[in-house]
Coordinates of C-alpha atoms in Angstrom, one line a residue:
X1 CA 197.1 128.9 -28.3
X2 CA 196.9 130.8 -31.6
X3 CA 198.7 133.4 -33.5
X4 CA 196.6 136.5 -34.3
X5 CA 196.5 137.1 -38.1
X6 CA 194.9 139.4 -40.6
X7 CA 195.5 142.9 -41.9
X8 CA 193.6 144.6 -39.1
X9 CA 195.6 142.9 -36.4
X10 CA 199.1 142.7 -38.1
X11 CA 201.7 141.3 -35.8
X12 CA 205.3 142.3 -35.3
X13 CA 207.6 139.7 -36.9
X14 CA 208.2 138.2 -33.5
X15 CA 205.5 135.6 -32.7
X16 CA 202.9 136.5 -30.1
X17 CA 200.6 133.8 -28.8
X18 CA 196.9 134.5 -28.3
X19 CA 194.6 132.2 -26.4
X20 CA 191.1 131.5 -27.6
X21 CA 189.6 133.5 -24.7
X22 CA 191.8 136.4 -25.6
X23 CA 190.7 136.3 -29.2
X24 CA 187.1 136.2 -28.2
X25 CA 187.5 139.2 -26.0
X26 CA 189.4 141.0 -28.8
X27 CA 186.5 140.4 -31.3
X28 CA 184.0 141.6 -28.7
X29 CA 186.0 144.9 -28.1
X30 CA 186.3 145.5 -31.9
X31 CA 182.6 144.9 -32.4
X32 CA 181.7 147.4 -29.7
X33 CA 183.3 150.2 -31.8
X34 CA 180.5 149.9 -34.3
X35 CA 178.2 151.8 -31.9
X36 CA 180.5 154.8 -31.6
X37 CA 179.6 158.0 -33.4
X38 CA 181.5 158.8 -36.6
X39 CA 183.3 161.7 -34.9
X40 CA 184.5 159.7 -32.0
X41 CA 188.1 160.5 -30.9
X42 CA 190.6 158.2 -32.7
X43 CA 193.0 156.2 -30.5
X44 CA 196.4 154.8 -31.3
X45 CA 197.6 152.0 -29.0
X46 CA 201.3 151.7 -28.2
X47 CA 202.5 148.2 -27.1
X48 CA 206.1 147.8 -26.2
X49 CA 208.2 145.1 -24.6
X50 CA 212.0 145.1 -24.0
X51 CA 212.5 141.3 -24.3
X52 CA 210.0 139.0 -25.9
X53 CA 210.0 135.3 -24.9
X54 CA 207.8 132.4 -25.9
X55 CA 206.2 132.4 -22.4
X56 CA 205.3 136.1 -22.2
X57 CA 201.8 137.3 -22.4
X58 CA 202.6 141.0 -21.9
X59 CA 201.8 142.2 -25.5
X60 CA 198.4 140.5 -25.5
X61 CA 197.6 141.8 -22.0
X62 CA 198.7 145.3 -22.9
X63 CA 196.6 145.5 -26.0
X64 CA 193.5 144.1 -24.4
X65 CA 193.7 146.4 -21.5
X66 CA 194.2 149.4 -23.8
X67 CA 191.2 148.4 -25.9
X68 CA 189.1 148.2 -22.8
X69 CA 190.3 151.7 -21.8
X70 CA 189.4 152.9 -25.3
X71 CA 185.9 151.5 -25.0
X72 CA 185.4 153.1 -21.5
X73 CA 186.4 156.5 -22.9
X74 CA 184.5 156.2 -26.2
X75 CA 187.6 156.1 -28.4
X76 CA 187.8 154.4 -31.8
X77 CA 191.0 152.3 -32.1
X78 CA 192.6 153.1 -35.5
X79 CA 195.8 151.3 -35.1
X80 CA 198.2 149.3 -32.8
X81 CA 201.9 150.1 -32.8
X82 CA 203.7 147.0 -31.6
X83 CA 207.4 147.4 -30.8
X84 CA 208.6 144.2 -29.3
X85 CA 212.2 143.5 -28.3
X86 CA 212.8 147.3 -28.1
X87 CA 214.4 149.1 -25.2
X88 CA 212.7 152.3 -24.1
X89 CA 216.0 153.5 -22.7
X90 CA 217.9 153.2 -25.9
X91 CA 215.2 153.9 -28.5
X92 CA 212.9 156.9 -28.0
X93 CA 209.3 156.6 -29.3
X94 CA 209.8 158.5 -32.5
X95 CA 212.7 156.2 -33.5
X96 CA 210.8 152.9 -33.0
X97 CA 209.8 150.9 -36.1
X98 CA 206.0 151.0 -35.7
X99 CA 205.3 153.8 -33.3
X100 CA 207.9 156.0 -35.0
X101 CA 206.1 155.5 -38.4
X102 CA 202.8 156.8 -36.8
X103 CA 204.5 159.8 -35.1
X104 CA 206.4 160.9 -38.2
X105 CA 204.1 160.0 -41.1
X106 CA 200.6 159.2 -39.9
X107 CA 200.0 162.1 -37.5
X108 CA 196.6 163.1 -39.0
X109 CA 195.1 159.6 -38.4
X110 CA 194.8 159.7 -34.6
X111 CA 193.9 162.0 -31.8
X112 CA 195.1 160.3 -28.7
X113 CA 198.0 157.9 -27.9
X114 CA 197.2 155.2 -25.3
X115 CA 199.9 153.2 -23.5
X116 CA 199.8 150.6 -20.7
X117 CA 202.2 152.3 -18.3
X118 CA 204.5 155.3 -18.7
X119 CA 207.6 153.1 -18.6
X120 CA 206.1 151.3 -21.6
X121 CA 206.3 154.5 -23.5
X122 CA 209.5 156.2 -22.2
X123 CA 212.2 155.7 -19.7
X124 CA 214.0 159.0 -20.0
X125 CA 212.6 162.3 -18.7
X126 CA 214.0 164.1 -21.7
X127 CA 212.1 161.8 -24.1
X128 CA 208.9 162.4 -22.1
X129 CA 209.4 166.1 -22.3
X130 CA 209.8 165.9 -26.0
X131 CA 206.7 163.8 -26.4
X132 CA 204.7 166.2 -24.3
X133 CA 205.9 169.2 -26.4
X134 CA 205.1 167.3 -29.6
X135 CA 201.6 166.4 -28.5
X136 CA 200.8 170.0 -27.5
X137 CA 202.1 171.3 -30.8
X138 CA 200.1 168.7 -32.8
X139 CA 196.9 168.7 -30.8
X140 CA 197.4 165.1 -29.5
X141 CA 196.9 163.6 -26.0
X142 CA 198.8 161.1 -24.0
X143 CA 196.8 158.7 -21.7
X144 CA 198.1 155.9 -19.6
X145 CA 196.1 152.9 -18.4
X146 CA 197.9 152.6 -15.1
X147 CA 199.3 156.1 -14.4
X148 CA 197.6 159.5 -13.9
X149 CA 198.7 160.9 -17.3
X150 CA 196.4 163.1 -19.3
X151 CA 197.6 166.2 -21.1
X152 CA 194.2 167.8 -21.1
X153 CA 194.7 168.9 -17.5
X154 CA 197.6 170.7 -15.8
X155 CA 197.6 168.1 -13.1
X156 CA 198.0 165.3 -15.7
X157 CA 201.0 167.1 -17.2
X158 CA 202.7 167.5 -13.8
X159 CA 202.0 163.8 -12.9
X160 CA 203.5 162.7 -16.3
X161 CA 206.8 164.5 -15.6
X162 CA 206.9 163.1 -12.0
X163 CA 206.3 159.6 -13.1
X164 CA 208.7 160.0 -16.0
X165 CA 211.4 161.1 -13.5
X166 CA 210.8 158.0 -11.4
X167 CA 211.0 155.8 -14.6
X168 CA 214.3 157.4 -15.5
X169 CA 215.8 156.8 -12.0
X170 CA 214.7 153.1 -12.2
X171 CA 216.2 152.7 -15.7
X172 CA 219.5 154.3 -14.4
X173 CA 219.5 151.9 -11.5
X174 CA 219.1 148.9 -13.8
X175 CA 221.9 150.2 -16.0
X176 CA 224.2 150.6 -13.0
X177 CA 223.5 147.1 -11.8
X178 CA 224.1 145.6 -15.3
X179 CA 227.3 147.6 -15.7
X180 CA 228.6 146.5 -12.3
X181 CA 227.8 142.9 -13.2
X182 CA 229.8 143.1 -16.4
X183 CA 232.7 144.8 -14.7
X184 CA 232.8 142.0 -12.1
X185 CA 232.6 139.2 -14.7
X186 CA 235.5 140.7 -16.7
X187 CA 237.8 140.0 -13.8
X188 CA 236.8 136.4 -13.2
X189 CA 238.2 133.3 -14.8
X190 CA 234.8 131.6 -14.9
X191 CA 232.3 132.5 -17.7
X192 CA 229.3 133.9 -15.8
X193 CA 227.2 135.9 -18.3
X194 CA 227.3 136.9 -21.9
X195 CA 227.6 135.1 -25.3
X196 CA 230.8 133.1 -25.7
X197 CA 233.2 134.1 -28.5
X198 CA 233.1 132.2 -31.8
X199 CA 234.9 128.9 -31.3
X200 CA 233.6 128.3 -27.8
X201 CA 230.4 127.2 -26.1
X202 CA 229.0 126.8 -22.6
X203 CA 228.8 123.3 -21.1
X204 CA 226.2 121.9 -18.6
X205 CA 228.2 123.2 -15.7
X206 CA 228.4 126.7 -17.1
X207 CA 232.0 126.5 -18.1
X208 CA 233.6 127.8 -21.4
X209 CA 234.7 124.9 -23.6
X210 CA 235.8 124.6 -27.2
X211 CA 233.2 124.0 -29.8
X212 CA 234.7 121.2 -32.0
X213 CA 233.0 122.3 -35.3
X214 CA 233.8 125.9 -34.9
X215 CA 237.3 125.0 -33.8
X216 CA 237.8 123.1 -37.1
X217 CA 236.6 126.2 -39.0
X218 CA 239.1 128.5 -37.2
X219 CA 242.0 126.1 -37.6
X220 CA 241.2 125.8 -41.4
X221 CA 241.1 129.6 -41.7
X222 CA 244.4 129.9 -39.8
X223 CA 246.1 127.5 -42.2
X224 CA 244.6 129.2 -45.2
X225 CA 245.6 132.6 -44.1
X226 CA 249.2 131.5 -43.5
X227 CA 249.2 130.1 -47.0
X228 CA 248.3 133.6 -48.4
X229 CA 244.5 132.9 -49.0
X230 CA 242.5 136.2 -48.7
X231 CA 239.6 136.6 -46.3
X232 CA 237.2 137.1 -49.2
X233 CA 238.2 133.8 -50.7
X234 CA 237.9 132.0 -47.4
X235 CA 234.4 133.6 -47.0
X236 CA 233.4 132.3 -50.4
X237 CA 234.5 128.8 -49.4
X238 CA 232.6 128.9 -46.1
X239 CA 229.4 130.1 -47.8
X240 CA 229.6 127.4 -50.4
X241 CA 230.2 124.7 -47.8
X242 CA 227.2 126.1 -45.9
X243 CA 229.2 126.5 -42.7
X244 CA 227.0 128.1 -39.9
X245 CA 228.2 131.5 -38.8
X246 CA 227.4 130.9 -35.2
X247 CA 225.3 134.0 -34.9
X248 CA 222.9 133.9 -37.9
X249 CA 223.2 135.7 -41.2
X250 CA 225.9 135.0 -43.8
X251 CA 229.7 135.0 -43.6
X252 CA 231.4 138.2 -44.7
X253 CA 235.1 139.1 -44.9
X254 CA 234.7 141.7 -42.1
X255 CA 233.1 139.2 -39.7
X256 CA 235.8 136.6 -40.5
X257 CA 238.6 139.1 -40.0
X258 CA 237.2 140.2 -36.6
X259 CA 237.1 136.6 -35.4
X260 CA 240.7 135.9 -36.7
X261 CA 241.9 139.0 -34.9
X262 CA 240.2 138.1 -31.6
X263 CA 242.6 137.3 -28.8
X264 CA 239.8 135.1 -27.4
X265 CA 241.2 132.4 -29.8
X266 CA 244.0 132.0 -27.2
X267 CA 241.4 131.4 -24.4
X268 CA 241.7 134.9 -23.0
X269 CA 238.9 137.1 -21.8
X270 CA 238.4 140.1 -24.1
X271 CA 236.4 143.3 -24.3
X272 CA 235.4 145.3 -27.3
X273 CA 237.2 148.5 -28.2
X274 CA 236.1 151.0 -30.8
X275 CA 239.1 153.3 -30.9
X276 CA 239.3 155.0 -34.2
X277 CA 235.9 153.8 -35.2
X278 CA 237.1 150.2 -35.8
X279 CA 235.6 147.3 -33.7
X280 CA 238.4 145.3 -32.2
X281 CA 238.6 142.9 -29.3
X282 CA 241.3 143.5 -26.7
X283 CA 242.7 141.3 -24.0
X284 CA 241.5 142.0 -20.4
X285 CA 244.3 142.0 -17.8
X286 CA 243.9 140.7 -14.3
X287 CA 245.2 142.3 -11.1
X288 CA 248.6 140.7 -11.7
X289 CA 248.9 142.4 -15.1
X290 CA 248.5 139.1 -17.0
X291 CA 245.7 138.1 -19.4
X292 CA 242.7 136.4 -17.7
X293 CA 242.3 132.9 -19.1
X294 CA 238.8 131.6 -19.3
X295 CA 239.2 128.6 -21.6
X296 CA 241.6 126.3 -23.4
X297 CA 243.3 127.9 -26.4
X298 CA 242.2 127.2 -29.9
X299 CA 245.5 128.6 -31.3
X300 CA 248.8 129.1 -29.5
X301 CA 250.2 132.5 -28.9
X302 CA 252.9 132.0 -31.5
X303 CA 250.3 131.0 -34.1
X304 CA 248.1 134.0 -33.2
X305 CA 251.1 136.4 -33.6
X306 CA 252.0 134.8 -37.0
X307 CA 248.3 135.1 -38.1
X308 CA 248.2 138.8 -37.1
X309 CA 251.4 139.5 -39.0
X310 CA 249.9 138.0 -42.2
X311 CA 246.7 139.9 -41.8
X312 CA 248.5 143.1 -41.2
X313 CA 250.6 142.6 -44.3
X314 CA 247.6 142.1 -46.5
X315 CA 245.7 145.0 -45.0
X316 CA 248.5 147.5 -46.0
X317 CA 247.1 147.6 -49.5
X318 CA 244.0 149.4 -48.4
X319 CA 244.4 153.1 -47.6
X320 CA 242.7 154.6 -44.6
X321 CA 239.0 155.4 -45.3
X322 CA 238.1 159.0 -45.9
X323 CA 236.4 160.8 -43.0
X324 CA 233.2 161.6 -44.9
X325 CA 232.9 158.1 -46.4
X326 CA 234.5 156.6 -49.4
X327 CA 231.4 156.7 -51.7
X328 CA 229.4 159.7 -52.7
X329 CA 225.8 159.1 -54.0
X330 CA 225.8 155.7 -52.3
X331 CA 222.4 154.1 -53.1
X332 CA 221.9 156.2 -56.2
X333 CA 224.6 154.8 -58.5
X334 CA 223.8 151.2 -59.5
X335 CA 225.4 148.8 -61.9
X336 CA 223.6 148.4 -65.2
X337 CA 224.5 144.7 -65.4
X338 CA 223.9 143.2 -61.9
X339 CA 221.8 146.0 -60.3
X340 CA 224.0 146.3 -57.1
X341 CA 225.2 149.5 -55.7
X342 CA 228.4 151.1 -56.9
X343 CA 230.9 151.7 -54.2
X344 CA 234.2 153.6 -54.3
X345 CA 237.5 151.7 -53.7
X346 CA 241.1 152.8 -53.5
X347 CA 244.2 150.7 -54.0
X348 CA 247.7 151.8 -53.5
X349 CA 250.3 151.0 -56.1
X350 CA 254.0 151.6 -56.1
X351 CA 253.7 155.1 -57.5
X352 CA 250.2 156.3 -56.9
X353 CA 246.8 155.5 -55.4
X354 CA 244.1 154.4 -57.8
X355 CA 240.4 155.2 -57.2
X356 CA 237.5 153.5 -59.0
X357 CA 233.9 152.6 -58.7
X358 CA 232.9 148.9 -58.7
X359 CA 229.8 146.8 -58.1
X360 CA 229.4 143.7 -56.0
X361 CA 228.4 140.8 -58.2
X362 CA 230.0 141.3 -61.6
X363 CA 233.4 139.6 -62.0
X364 CA 236.2 141.9 -61.2
X365 CA 233.7 144.6 -60.3
X366 CA 232.4 144.9 -63.9
X367 CA 235.6 146.4 -65.2
X368 CA 235.4 149.2 -62.7
X369 CA 234.7 152.8 -63.3
X370 CA 237.8 154.9 -63.0
X371 CA 237.9 158.5 -61.7
X372 CA 234.8 158.5 -59.4
X373 CA 234.8 162.3 -59.1
X374 CA 234.1 162.7 -62.8
X375 CA 231.2 160.2 -62.5
X376 CA 229.8 162.2 -59.5
X377 CA 230.1 165.5 -61.5
X378 CA 228.3 164.1 -64.5
X379 CA 225.5 162.7 -62.4
X380 CA 225.1 166.1 -60.5
X381 CA 225.0 167.9 -63.9
X382 CA 222.3 165.6 -65.3
X383 CA 220.2 165.9 -62.1
X384 CA 220.5 169.7 -62.2
X385 CA 219.3 169.9 -65.8
X386 CA 216.3 167.6 -65.2
X387 CA 215.2 168.5 -61.7
X388 CA 217.0 171.8 -60.8
X389 CA 214.0 174.0 -61.8
X390 CA 211.6 172.1 -59.5
X391 CA 210.4 174.3 -56.6
X392 CA 211.3 173.1 -53.1
X393 CA 208.2 172.0 -51.3
X394 CA 208.0 171.3 -47.6
X395 CA 205.4 169.1 -45.8
X396 CA 203.7 170.9 -42.9
X397 CA 201.3 169.5 -40.4
X398 CA 198.0 171.4 -40.1
X399 CA 195.8 170.4 -37.2
X400 CA 192.0 170.7 -37.8
X401 CA 191.1 171.8 -34.3
X402 CA 190.7 175.5 -35.2
X403 CA 188.5 174.6 -38.2
X404 CA 186.4 172.2 -36.2
X405 CA 185.9 174.8 -33.4
X406 CA 184.9 177.5 -35.9
X407 CA 182.4 175.2 -37.7
X408 CA 180.9 174.2 -34.3
X409 CA 180.6 177.8 -33.2
X410 CA 178.9 178.9 -36.4
X411 CA 176.5 175.9 -36.4
X412 CA 175.6 176.5 -32.7
X413 CA 175.0 180.3 -33.4
X414 CA 172.8 179.5 -36.4
X415 CA 170.8 177.1 -34.2
X416 CA 170.3 179.9 -31.6
X417 CA 169.1 182.4 -34.2
X418 CA 166.7 179.9 -35.7
X419 CA 165.3 179.2 -32.3
X420 CA 165.0 182.9 -31.5
X421 CA 163.1 183.6 -34.8
X422 CA 160.4 181.0 -34.2
X423 CA 157.0 182.3 -33.0
X424 CA 157.4 183.5 -29.5
X425 CA 161.1 183.5 -29.7
X426 CA 163.4 186.3 -28.5
X427 CA 164.1 187.8 -32.0
X428 CA 160.4 187.6 -33.2
X429 CA 159.1 190.2 -30.7
X430 CA 159.7 193.3 -32.8
X431 CA 160.2 193.8 -36.5
X432 CA 163.6 195.4 -35.8
X433 CA 165.0 192.5 -33.9
X434 CA 163.6 190.1 -36.5
X435 CA 165.2 192.0 -39.4
X436 CA 168.6 192.2 -37.7
X437 CA 168.5 188.5 -36.6
X438 CA 167.6 187.5 -40.2
X439 CA 170.5 189.5 -41.5
X440 CA 172.9 187.9 -39.1
X441 CA 171.6 184.5 -39.8
X442 CA 172.1 185.0 -43.5
X443 CA 175.7 186.0 -42.9
X444 CA 176.3 183.0 -40.8
X445 CA 174.8 180.6 -43.3
X446 CA 177.0 182.1 -46.0
X447 CA 180.0 181.7 -43.8
X448 CA 179.1 178.1 -43.1
X449 CA 178.7 177.3 -46.8
X450 CA 182.2 178.9 -47.4
X451 CA 184.0 176.9 -44.8
X452 CA 186.3 174.3 -46.4
X453 CA 185.5 170.9 -44.9
X454 CA 189.2 170.0 -45.2
X455 CA 190.1 172.7 -42.6
X456 CA 188.3 170.7 -40.0
X457 CA 190.5 167.6 -40.6
X458 CA 194.0 167.0 -39.4
X459 CA 196.1 167.0 -42.6
X460 CA 199.4 167.5 -44.3
X461 CA 200.0 170.6 -46.4
X462 CA 202.7 171.3 -48.9
X463 CA 204.2 174.8 -48.8
X464 CA 206.8 176.3 -51.1
X465 CA 210.0 177.5 -49.6
X466 CA 210.4 180.1 -52.4
X467 CA 213.5 178.5 -53.9
X468 CA 214.4 175.7 -56.4
X469 CA 216.3 172.5 -55.9
X470 CA 219.1 173.9 -58.0
X471 CA 219.5 176.7 -55.4
X472 CA 219.2 174.1 -52.6
X473 CA 221.9 171.9 -54.1
X474 CA 224.3 174.7 -55.0
X475 CA 224.2 176.0 -51.4
X476 CA 224.7 172.6 -49.7
X477 CA 227.1 169.7 -50.0
X478 CA 226.8 166.7 -52.3
X479 CA 225.2 164.6 -49.6
X480 CA 222.1 166.8 -49.6
X481 CA 221.5 166.1 -53.3
X482 CA 222.2 162.4 -52.6
X483 CA 219.7 162.3 -49.8
X484 CA 217.0 164.0 -51.9
X485 CA 217.6 161.5 -54.7
X486 CA 217.4 158.5 -52.4
X487 CA 214.2 159.9 -50.9
X488 CA 212.6 160.3 -54.4
X489 CA 213.8 156.8 -55.4
X490 CA 215.9 158.2 -58.2
X491 CA 218.8 156.0 -59.4
X492 CA 221.5 156.3 -62.0
X493 CA 222.5 153.2 -64.0
X494 CA 226.2 152.9 -64.6
X495 CA 227.4 150.9 -67.6
X496 CA 231.0 150.2 -68.6
X497 CA 232.2 149.2 -72.1
X498 CA 235.7 148.3 -73.1
X499 CA 237.2 150.3 -76.0
X500 CA 239.8 148.8 -78.4
X501 CA 243.3 149.9 -77.4
X502 CA 242.1 151.8 -74.3
X503 CA 242.8 150.5 -70.9
X504 CA 240.0 152.3 -69.0
X505 CA 236.5 151.4 -70.0
X506 CA 234.0 153.9 -71.3
X507 CA 231.5 154.8 -68.6
X508 CA 227.8 155.5 -69.4
X509 CA 225.2 157.0 -67.1
X510 CA 221.4 156.8 -67.4
X511 CA 219.2 158.6 -64.9
X512 CA 216.1 156.6 -63.8
X513 CA 213.3 158.8 -62.4
X514 CA 210.1 157.1 -61.0
X515 CA 206.8 158.5 -62.0
X516 CA 206.1 159.8 -58.5
X517 CA 209.5 161.2 -57.9
X518 CA 208.4 164.8 -57.8
X519 CA 205.9 164.0 -55.0
X520 CA 208.6 162.1 -53.1
X521 CA 211.0 165.0 -53.4
X522 CA 208.7 166.9 -51.0
X523 CA 210.8 167.6 -47.9
X524 CA 209.4 166.0 -44.7
X525 CA 210.7 167.9 -41.7
X526 CA 211.7 165.9 -38.6
X527 CA 209.5 167.1 -35.8
X528 CA 211.9 165.5 -33.3
X529 CA 215.2 166.7 -34.8
X530 CA 215.9 169.0 -31.8

């Protein structure tokens, strides 16, 4: 078994195993494309799998079957969009990592989208309808290897919608079964399915038991919290001690607080609640109105209540986050010293609430930057003066079908006239018909010479909206400017310098504009936004 490598056959980060026989067939299919004409239709292959395991061969089988289909139909394969571990129910085609990149940014590079089965592409009828509309608007075709789907015929369109409806019904049935299973397990004292909460593991008999190492971590955090140690300080200690998080990644204060606030520490079954936008675990009650116990407790109920009181007391210093987000120009403002993003923070004193910008790595936030609103205003003013006069340009997709059809028509007509003007031809019978045919032929040759070769190619065009970015930013909110700056890769370096006898530091701003910023400012409309 081998892993397929190379730029031409780039893999999804998940490992996919290829056997030697599969690799030989792959090379044979790729070599067969050399005999195709230069104007052969270009095919993009879509390979998708909801759950990837070490044993699965589905991605390999899908790709080889689609390459065989492309060879049978005379298509040249220009790319493979591999989206593995991706649910078609949750993620539509235009939002997937690889296929979405092709559909949004590489449209001119392919003519037809090949997929193994319709449920490999979509599992919602609305998503299928959107894809059909998009293909018709952009001159593309959808072809399935196992279903009668081909948008070049009315029957193929109808069959696509029928099969898509069946796929949606199947996905709905699966969702209902999964939901029913979870509803049932929440009422049971045994641990049947799902990942155990931090501090617990599953033994050989499928029972929920305490994990000794994770129990020690939680007990240490309990004691530290009761002594007044902050969650951020505990997180730093855990990271330095290289304590595993139990789920991959690195410890964070938010992750630690969620685990310390989880009633599962008392051995109770819990479910996730997102009331108010905050993720919290709440206790599941049984039919008798009491919490359902699924394991031995790591902390007693009295300890858990004391812990919550301490955490609540510390959390009172942080005001409620603003509805629109605490930080404007997030991703644009960066620290001049450590290079991390500047974020807005608020702390409540005895008299007033203080707002300031701080970075992540500098000690104490790099002195902070007081009065974030003044920083935002200065940044907006500098951006307006430098880029406000730039015209707003929009990227539009221009299919080359019309140009190709016109060129083909002119070339065929010229060939007919040249045949008719040969000795014995239709136009050579009388001087009048010869003269008129030669005049028409001359006009057609002139038209053919004047046809722009680019109009026969699918391409992106940049059109002006008639306004400037100053007008665009003045008519919209600050997030519109921030989004444009992030798209163009424009950042603003924030420096802070302490002045003698002045408590607040002096804040300096330096706008950093990449050389290709004006090209990246071009607005790319989302064809799937509706």
